[in-house]
XYZ file of N, CA and C in Angstrom:
540
model
N 6.863 10.840 -8.599
C 5.941 10.175 -7.698
C 5.062 9.158 -8.415
N 4.612 9.453 -9.639
C 3.674 8.570 -10.309
C 4.323 7.756 -11.418
N 5.519 7.256 -11.196
C 6.146 6.371 -12.159
C 5.463 5.021 -12.074
N 5.838 4.110 -12.966
C 5.173 2.809 -12.997
C 5.428 1.972 -11.747
N 6.399 2.328 -10.930
C 6.666 1.528 -9.735
C 6.110 2.144 -8.454
N 5.584 3.354 -8.522
C 5.123 4.004 -7.299
C 4.008 3.235 -6.618
N 2.978 2.848 -7.356
C 1.815 2.217 -6.727
C 2.149 0.840 -6.158
N 3.165 0.193 -6.661
C 3.550 -1.109 -6.149
C 4.725 -1.060 -5.197
N 5.050 0.120 -4.722
C 6.254 0.276 -3.911
C 6.079 -0.113 -2.453
N 4.868 -0.447 -2.058
C 4.646 -0.922 -0.698
C 3.515 -1.937 -0.713
N 3.332 -2.613 0.397
C 2.238 -3.567 0.525
C 1.027 -2.814 1.066
N -0.025 -2.750 0.292
C -1.230 -2.031 0.651
C -2.160 -2.919 1.479
N -3.026 -2.301 2.236
C -3.963 -3.027 3.106
C -4.772 -4.070 2.346
N -5.202 -3.735 1.148
C -5.992 -4.692 0.364
C -5.207 -5.969 0.070
N -3.913 -5.830 -0.190
C -3.081 -7.018 -0.440
C -2.944 -7.865 0.811
N -2.836 -7.207 1.948
C -2.773 -7.951 3.209
C -4.067 -8.725 3.434
N -5.191 -8.066 3.207
C -6.490 -8.726 3.358
C -6.616 -9.895 2.392
N -6.305 -9.669 1.123
C -6.413 -10.739 0.131
C -5.514 -11.910 0.512
N -4.313 -11.626 0.958
C -3.380 -12.688 1.344
C -3.908 -13.504 2.516
N -4.487 -12.828 3.486
C -5.080 -13.550 4.627
C -6.230 -14.435 4.180
N -7.042 -13.940 3.275
C -8.158 -14.734 2.761
C -7.669 -15.943 1.964
N -6.632 -15.733 1.150
C -6.086 -16.833 0.346
C -5.517 -17.930 1.231
N -4.772 -17.575 2.259
C -4.161 -18.604 3.106
C -5.149 -19.192 4.095
N -6.306 -18.567 4.234
C -7.321 -19.029 5.183
C -8.523 -19.629 4.495
N -9.618 -18.902 4.531
C -10.887 -19.466 4.091
C -10.997 -19.722 2.590
N -10.148 -19.131 1.780
C -10.221 -19.358 0.335
C -9.205 -20.387 -0.172
N -8.412 -20.927 0.708
C -7.325 -21.830 0.324
C -7.785 -22.948 -0.606
N -8.887 -23.573 -0.283
C -9.370 -24.696 -1.095
C -9.820 -24.245 -2.489
N -10.197 -22.971 -2.641
C -10.643 -22.459 -3.941
C -9.494 -22.376 -4.955
N -8.253 -22.436 -4.469
C -7.087 -22.320 -5.339
C -6.520 -23.685 -5.742
N -6.899 -24.733 -5.030
C -6.333 -26.062 -5.254
C -6.589 -26.542 -6.679
N -5.495 -26.863 -7.365
C -5.582 -27.398 -8.713
C -6.012 -26.400 -9.774
N -6.060 -25.118 -9.441
C -6.555 -24.106 -10.380
C -5.410 -23.341 -11.039
N -5.720 -22.837 -12.218
C -4.845 -21.887 -12.898
C -5.321 -20.510 -12.456
N -4.417 -19.726 -11.880
C -4.759 -18.449 -11.255
C -4.090 -17.312 -12.024
N -4.833 -16.211 -12.182
C -4.318 -14.994 -12.785
C -4.453 -13.876 -11.771
N -3.344 -13.195 -11.479
C -3.417 -12.014 -10.626
C -3.185 -10.784 -11.488
N -4.100 -9.828 -11.376
C -4.032 -8.572 -12.118
C -3.577 -7.467 -11.184
N -2.584 -6.690 -11.608
C -2.081 -5.600 -10.774
C -1.457 -6.112 -9.502
N -0.534 -7.051 -9.623
C 0.025 -7.757 -8.462
C 0.917 -6.903 -7.566
N 1.377 -5.759 -8.038
C 2.196 -4.891 -7.183
C 3.493 -5.552 -6.761
N 3.721 -5.598 -5.469
C 4.927 -6.239 -4.915
C 4.883 -7.759 -5.024
N 3.695 -8.304 -5.231
C 3.559 -9.744 -5.386
C 3.167 -10.493 -4.129
N 2.688 -9.816 -3.094
C 2.356 -10.502 -1.846
C 1.304 -11.593 -2.050
N 0.209 -11.275 -2.707
C -0.838 -12.284 -2.913
C -0.322 -13.438 -3.772
N 0.507 -13.116 -4.735
C 1.136 -14.142 -5.568
C 1.970 -15.082 -4.706
N 2.793 -14.525 -3.855
C 3.674 -15.322 -2.993
C 2.861 -16.192 -2.048
N 1.831 -15.626 -1.448
C 0.989 -16.387 -0.521
C 0.269 -17.511 -1.256
N -0.284 -17.224 -2.425
C -0.986 -18.266 -3.178
C -0.041 -19.401 -3.576
N 1.176 -19.062 -3.977
C 2.144 -20.098 -4.371
C 2.649 -20.914 -3.183
N 2.764 -20.276 -2.026
C 3.338 -20.976 -0.872
C 2.289 -21.652 0.004
N 1.076 -21.138 0.020
C 0.073 -21.632 0.972
C -1.071 -22.420 0.350
N -1.118 -22.500 -0.974
C -2.183 -23.262 -1.633
C -1.556 -24.237 -2.625
N -2.386 -25.048 -3.172
C -1.924 -26.042 -4.156
C -2.342 -25.621 -5.564
N -1.975 -24.394 -5.970
C -2.314 -23.915 -7.308
C -1.641 -24.790 -8.363
N -2.318 -24.963 -9.467
C -1.710 -25.648 -10.611
C -0.688 -24.721 -11.270
N -1.102 -23.475 -11.481
C -0.194 -22.461 -12.022
C -0.695 -21.094 -11.573
N 0.201 -20.126 -11.579
C -0.174 -18.761 -11.232
C 0.541 -17.817 -12.176
N -0.221 -16.991 -12.855
C 0.320 -15.961 -13.734
C 0.107 -14.631 -13.032
N 1.201 -14.023 -12.625
C 1.167 -12.770 -11.875
C 1.506 -11.632 -12.824
N 0.642 -10.609 -12.863
C 0.837 -9.542 -13.837
C 0.835 -8.159 -13.199
N 1.529 -7.282 -13.851
C 1.499 -5.854 -13.568
C 2.156 -5.203 -14.770
N 2.585 -3.973 -14.621
C 3.179 -3.251 -15.743
C 4.604 -2.833 -15.432
N 5.386 -2.717 -16.487
C 6.725 -2.143 -16.408
C 7.620 -2.777 -15.364
N 8.246 -1.910 -14.555
C 9.204 -2.343 -13.545
C 8.606 -3.202 -12.455
N 7.291 -3.184 -12.339
C 6.656 -3.993 -11.299
C 6.832 -5.483 -11.558
N 6.898 -5.888 -12.802
C 7.050 -7.312 -13.126
C 8.362 -7.840 -12.555
N 9.423 -7.079 -12.710
C 10.713 -7.490 -12.142
C 10.665 -7.521 -10.621
N 9.923 -6.600 -10.010
C 9.785 -6.600 -8.554
C 9.031 -7.847 -8.084
N 7.961 -8.199 -8.762
C 7.220 -9.419 -8.418
C 8.149 -10.626 -8.530
N 8.867 -10.700 -9.633
C 9.779 -11.821 -9.874
C 10.854 -11.885 -8.790
N 11.455 -10.750 -8.471
C 12.511 -10.692 -7.461
C 11.985 -11.095 -6.083
N 10.827 -10.548 -5.695
C 10.250 -10.901 -4.393
C 9.869 -12.373 -4.334
N 9.370 -12.902 -5.426
C 9.006 -14.324 -5.468
C 10.237 -15.205 -5.335
N 11.302 -14.833 -6.003
C 12.546 -15.607 -5.904
C 13.113 -15.556 -4.494
N 12.949 -14.412 -3.815
C 13.469 -14.263 -2.457
C 12.620 -15.006 -1.424
N 11.335 -15.171 -1.692
C 10.422 -15.699 -0.669
C 9.936 -17.121 -0.913
N 10.040 -17.605 -2.125
C 9.493 -18.924 -2.458
C 10.603 -19.921 -2.755
N 10.323 -21.163 -2.458
C 11.251 -22.221 -2.839
C 11.148 -22.455 -4.335
N 12.101 -23.160 -4.874
C 12.068 -23.487 -6.304
C 10.801 -24.272 -6.640
N 10.415 -25.185 -5.779
C 9.201 -25.978 -6.006
C 7.960 -25.082 -6.000
N 7.886 -24.118 -5.081
C 6.733 -23.211 -5.009
C 6.660 -22.293 -6.223
N 7.814 -21.986 -6.827
C 7.863 -21.129 -8.015
C 7.653 -21.899 -9.310
N 7.570 -23.204 -9.242
C 7.535 -24.031 -10.454
C 6.415 -23.639 -11.414
N 5.249 -23.318 -10.914
C 4.124 -22.962 -11.772
C 3.897 -21.475 -11.904
N 4.855 -20.659 -11.460
C 4.692 -19.205 -11.451
C 5.289 -18.560 -12.698
N 4.515 -17.677 -13.288
C 4.971 -16.857 -14.399
C 4.662 -15.410 -14.062
N 5.623 -14.515 -14.248
C 5.432 -13.081 -14.003
C 5.538 -12.361 -15.336
N 4.459 -11.668 -15.720
C 4.413 -11.040 -17.040
C 3.828 -9.638 -16.997
N 4.225 -8.846 -17.954
C 3.670 -7.511 -18.146
C 2.305 -7.637 -18.827
N 1.319 -6.948 -18.291
C -0.010 -6.922 -18.904
C -0.643 -5.565 -18.656
N -0.965 -4.881 -19.727
C -1.738 -3.645 -19.652
C -3.187 -4.033 -19.894
N -4.053 -3.710 -18.964
C -5.448 -4.114 -19.045
C -6.073 -3.670 -20.353
N -6.790 -4.596 -20.970
C -7.520 -4.309 -22.196
C -6.689 -4.309 -23.458
N -5.387 -4.520 -23.350
C -4.497 -4.453 -24.515
C -3.803 -5.789 -24.761
N -3.768 -6.216 -26.010
C -3.026 -7.412 -26.394
C -3.468 -8.676 -25.678
N -4.745 -8.803 -25.394
C -5.226 -9.947 -24.601
C -5.089 -11.271 -25.351
N -5.361 -11.262 -26.654
C -5.199 -12.492 -27.448
C -3.744 -12.946 -27.435
N -2.841 -12.017 -27.646
C -1.407 -12.324 -27.652
C -0.959 -12.828 -26.282
N -1.432 -12.171 -25.233
C -1.096 -12.599 -23.874
C -1.598 -14.024 -23.637
N -2.817 -14.295 -24.083
C -3.406 -15.626 -23.942
C -2.547 -16.688 -24.624
N -2.045 -16.366 -25.803
C -1.166 -17.290 -26.516
C 0.136 -17.498 -25.747
N 0.674 -16.421 -25.180
C 1.925 -16.505 -24.424
C 1.775 -17.440 -23.222
N 0.674 -17.310 -22.475
C 0.493 -18.132 -21.277
C -0.114 -19.491 -21.592
N -0.597 -19.677 -22.818
C -1.117 -20.969 -23.225
C -2.501 -21.290 -22.680
N -3.275 -20.242 -22.368
C -4.635 -20.479 -21.902
C -5.489 -19.249 -22.137
N -6.755 -19.516 -22.320
C -7.717 -18.434 -22.538
C -8.438 -18.069 -21.247
N -8.700 -19.057 -20.395
C -9.422 -18.771 -19.157
C -8.646 -19.292 -17.951
N -8.989 -18.722 -16.807
C -8.377 -19.098 -15.540
C -9.474 -19.503 -14.567
N -9.130 -20.376 -13.637
C -10.087 -20.798 -12.621
C -10.329 -19.743 -11.567
N -9.290 -18.936 -11.286
C -9.385 -17.868 -10.304
C -8.682 -16.639 -10.877
N -9.319 -15.475 -10.739
C -8.706 -14.196 -11.089
C -8.704 -13.352 -9.815
N -7.532 -12.845 -9.448
C -7.343 -12.079 -8.218
C -6.956 -10.644 -8.565
N -7.549 -9.689 -7.859
C -7.187 -8.283 -8.044
C -7.354 -7.555 -6.712
N -6.308 -6.897 -6.266
C -6.334 -6.166 -4.995
C -6.025 -4.696 -5.225
N -6.905 -3.843 -4.741
C -6.704 -2.392 -4.777
C -6.466 -1.868 -6.187
N -7.196 -2.409 -7.148
C -7.046 -1.981 -8.540
C -8.081 -0.931 -8.931
N -9.089 -0.743 -8.111
C -10.086 0.305 -8.344
C -9.745 1.419 -7.378
N -8.928 2.301 -7.869
C -8.360 3.337 -7.036
C -8.428 4.640 -7.829
N -8.880 5.712 -7.213
C -8.976 6.977 -7.946
C -7.658 7.423 -8.575
N -6.542 6.981 -8.037
C -5.245 7.403 -8.554
C -5.015 6.911 -9.986
N -5.634 5.759 -10.349
C -5.469 5.229 -11.699
C -6.389 5.922 -12.692
N -7.420 6.561 -12.203
C -8.406 7.196 -13.071
C -9.457 6.199 -13.517
N -10.676 6.664 -13.609
C -11.757 5.734 -13.938
C -11.686 5.237 -15.379
N -10.829 5.793 -16.205
C -10.683 5.265 -17.564
C -10.003 3.892 -17.571
N -9.341 3.524 -16.483
C -8.694 2.211 -16.416
C -9.697 1.095 -16.093
N -10.824 1.440 -15.495
C -11.763 0.412 -15.044
C -12.454 -0.333 -16.172
N -12.860 0.329 -17.273
C -13.417 -0.452 -18.381
C -12.394 -1.444 -18.946
N -11.126 -1.032 -19.019
C -10.072 -1.927 -19.516
C -9.872 -3.096 -18.554
N -9.928 -2.830 -17.253
C -9.822 -3.901 -16.262
C -10.991 -4.871 -16.405
N -12.198 -4.341 -16.530
C -13.387 -5.188 -16.689
C -13.287 -6.030 -17.960
N -12.810 -5.441 -19.035
C -12.626 -6.172 -20.291
C -11.629 -7.313 -20.109
N -10.564 -7.049 -19.375
C -9.533 -8.065 -19.123
C -10.090 -9.207 -18.286
N -10.834 -8.879 -17.243
C -11.455 -9.901 -16.398
C -12.385 -10.767 -17.231
N -13.222 -10.135 -18.041
C -14.168 -10.873 -18.886
C -13.437 -11.777 -19.878
N -12.364 -11.274 -20.457
C -11.626 -12.037 -21.459
C -11.069 -13.339 -20.886
N -10.547 -13.280 -19.661
C -9.885 -14.442 -19.076
C -10.790 -15.272 -18.173
N -12.084 -15.017 -18.204
C -13.029 -15.712 -17.325
C -14.044 -16.514 -18.124
N -14.621 -17.479 -17.431
C -15.796 -18.173 -17.942
C -16.783 -18.316 -16.783
N -17.835 -19.078 -16.969
C -18.879 -19.200 -15.940
C -18.350 -19.762 -14.626
N -17.289 -20.555 -14.669
C -16.747 -21.175 -13.458
C -15.650 -20.356 -12.787
N -15.200 -19.306 -13.409
C -14.101 -18.507 -12.860
C -14.538 -17.789 -11.585
N -13.716 -17.896 -10.572
C -13.912 -17.157 -9.329
C -13.088 -15.877 -9.418
N -13.755 -14.734 -9.358
C -13.063 -13.449 -9.380
C -13.067 -12.891 -7.968
N -11.878 -12.650 -7.429
C -11.719 -12.117 -6.078
C -11.195 -10.692 -6.156
N -11.941 -9.774 -5.582
C -11.591 -8.367 -5.605
C -11.488 -7.844 -4.186
N -10.329 -7.263 -3.863
C -10.179 -6.553 -2.590
C -10.199 -5.069 -2.922
N -11.064 -4.342 -2.245
C -11.293 -2.933 -2.557
C -11.299 -2.117 -1.278
N -10.587 -0.995 -1.304
C -10.597 -0.092 -0.156
C -11.495 1.097 -0.475
N -12.528 1.238 0.310
C -13.445 2.355 0.127
C -12.744 3.625 0.598
N -12.601 4.607 -0.281
C -11.842 5.808 0.027
C -12.652 7.087 -0.069
N -13.465 7.197 -1.088
C -14.047 8.483 -1.429
C -15.416 8.746 -0.833
N -16.058 7.751 -0.292
C -17.391 7.986 0.247
C -17.531 7.274 1.573
N -18.496 7.692 2.306
C -18.813 7.026 3.556
C -20.170 6.376 3.380
N -20.479 5.507 4.275
C -21.759 4.828 4.176
C -21.576 3.407 3.686
N -22.654 2.761 3.352
C -22.591 1.353 2.935
C -21.753 1.179 1.670
N -20.990 0.118 1.640
C -20.143 -0.173 0.481
C -20.987 -0.317 -0.781
N -22.222 -0.772 -0.628
C -23.114 -0.942 -1.777
C -23.394 0.391 -2.476
N -23.228 1.494 -1.765
C -23.498 2.819 -2.322
C -22.236 3.516 -2.836
N -21.093 2.858 -2.779
C -19.837 3.475 -3.184
C -19.847 3.733 -4.695
N -19.710 5.002 -5.112
C -19.808 5.314 -6.545
C -18.678 4.718 -7.385
N -17.462 4.672 -6.880
C -16.346 4.111 -7.648
C -16.549 2.623 -7.893
N -16.897 1.921 -6.838
C -17.109 0.487 -6.962
C -18.295 0.190 -7.874
N -19.353 0.947 -7.735
C -20.522 0.721 -8.582
C -20.231 1.037 -10.047
N -19.406 2.044 -10.299
C -19.004 2.316 -11.679
C -18.238 1.123 -12.253
N -17.330 0.569 -11.449
C -16.577 -0.600 -11.901
C -17.507 -1.784 -12.161
N -18.450 -2.058 -11.250
C -19.379 -3.175 -11.467
C -20.207 -2.945 -12.724
N -20.533 -1.690 -13.021
C -21.222 -1.375 -14.273
C -20.362 -1.716 -15.474
N -19.061 -1.411 -15.404
C -18.130 -1.789 -16.472
C -18.076 -3.305 -16.634
N -18.071 -4.017 -15.513
C -18.049 -5.480 -15.570
C -19.301 -6.010 -16.255
N -20.444 -5.488 -15.854
C -21.712 -5.937 -16.429
C -21.737 -5.706 -17.942
N -21.233 -4.554 -18.384
C -21.162 -4.257 -19.819
C -20.303 -5.276 -20.568
N -19.374 -5.912 -19.863
C -18.495 -6.923 -20.460
C -18.960 -8.351 -20.188
N -20.152 -8.492 -19.615
C -20.711 -9.823 -19.385
C -20.288 -10.479 -18.094
N -19.696 -9.728 -17.172
C -19.273 -10.282 -15.892
C -20.279 -9.841 -14.834
N -20.922 -10.816 -14.216
C -21.909 -10.539 -13.162
C -21.278 -10.819 -11.810
N -21.609 -10.023 -10.833
C -21.065 -10.215 -9.493
C -22.051 -11.000 -8.638
N -21.466 -11.727 -7.710
C -22.249 -12.327 -6.624
C -21.414 -12.133 -5.377
N -22.042 -11.679 -4.331
C -21.314 -11.393 -3.105
C -21.423 -12.575 -2.155
N -20.275 -12.923 -1.588
C -20.253 -14.027 -0.625
C -19.646 -13.569 0.663
């Protein structure tokens, strides 16, 4: 059940939400930008960003067998022109970031996208590594888009302990949030 492809074996609600936002109100935020997607899963947000926006390039990442799934789904859904700036690569959060940066030929991205990556199933030990990765590939102008499904608590999202723990990890790595 918990192999490297289980979590990416379907399209989750957060990916649907992120995809709708990318093709709608956030479309202009992607124009001419180098985009990094972390934990891309099946690749839905990657496909939507490549087909519905004018991204300069998009680096879609996940781990293990998921990279081939992203690549396969992108090849099935995108034209050759839409795939021109797309790269699908394996990335374990917090590991080999300098090497990864050299591979993709850039240190920072204009937009970093992550959907449903703060999930109790991954364990909270993954969140500091995710925050470190976001910080590494970001600068003051980077737009970080996070889609999060509140699962473990009820009440205002601002009081969600999982999300607040993650934002604390981000702050420790120099990434400040602003809500829009």
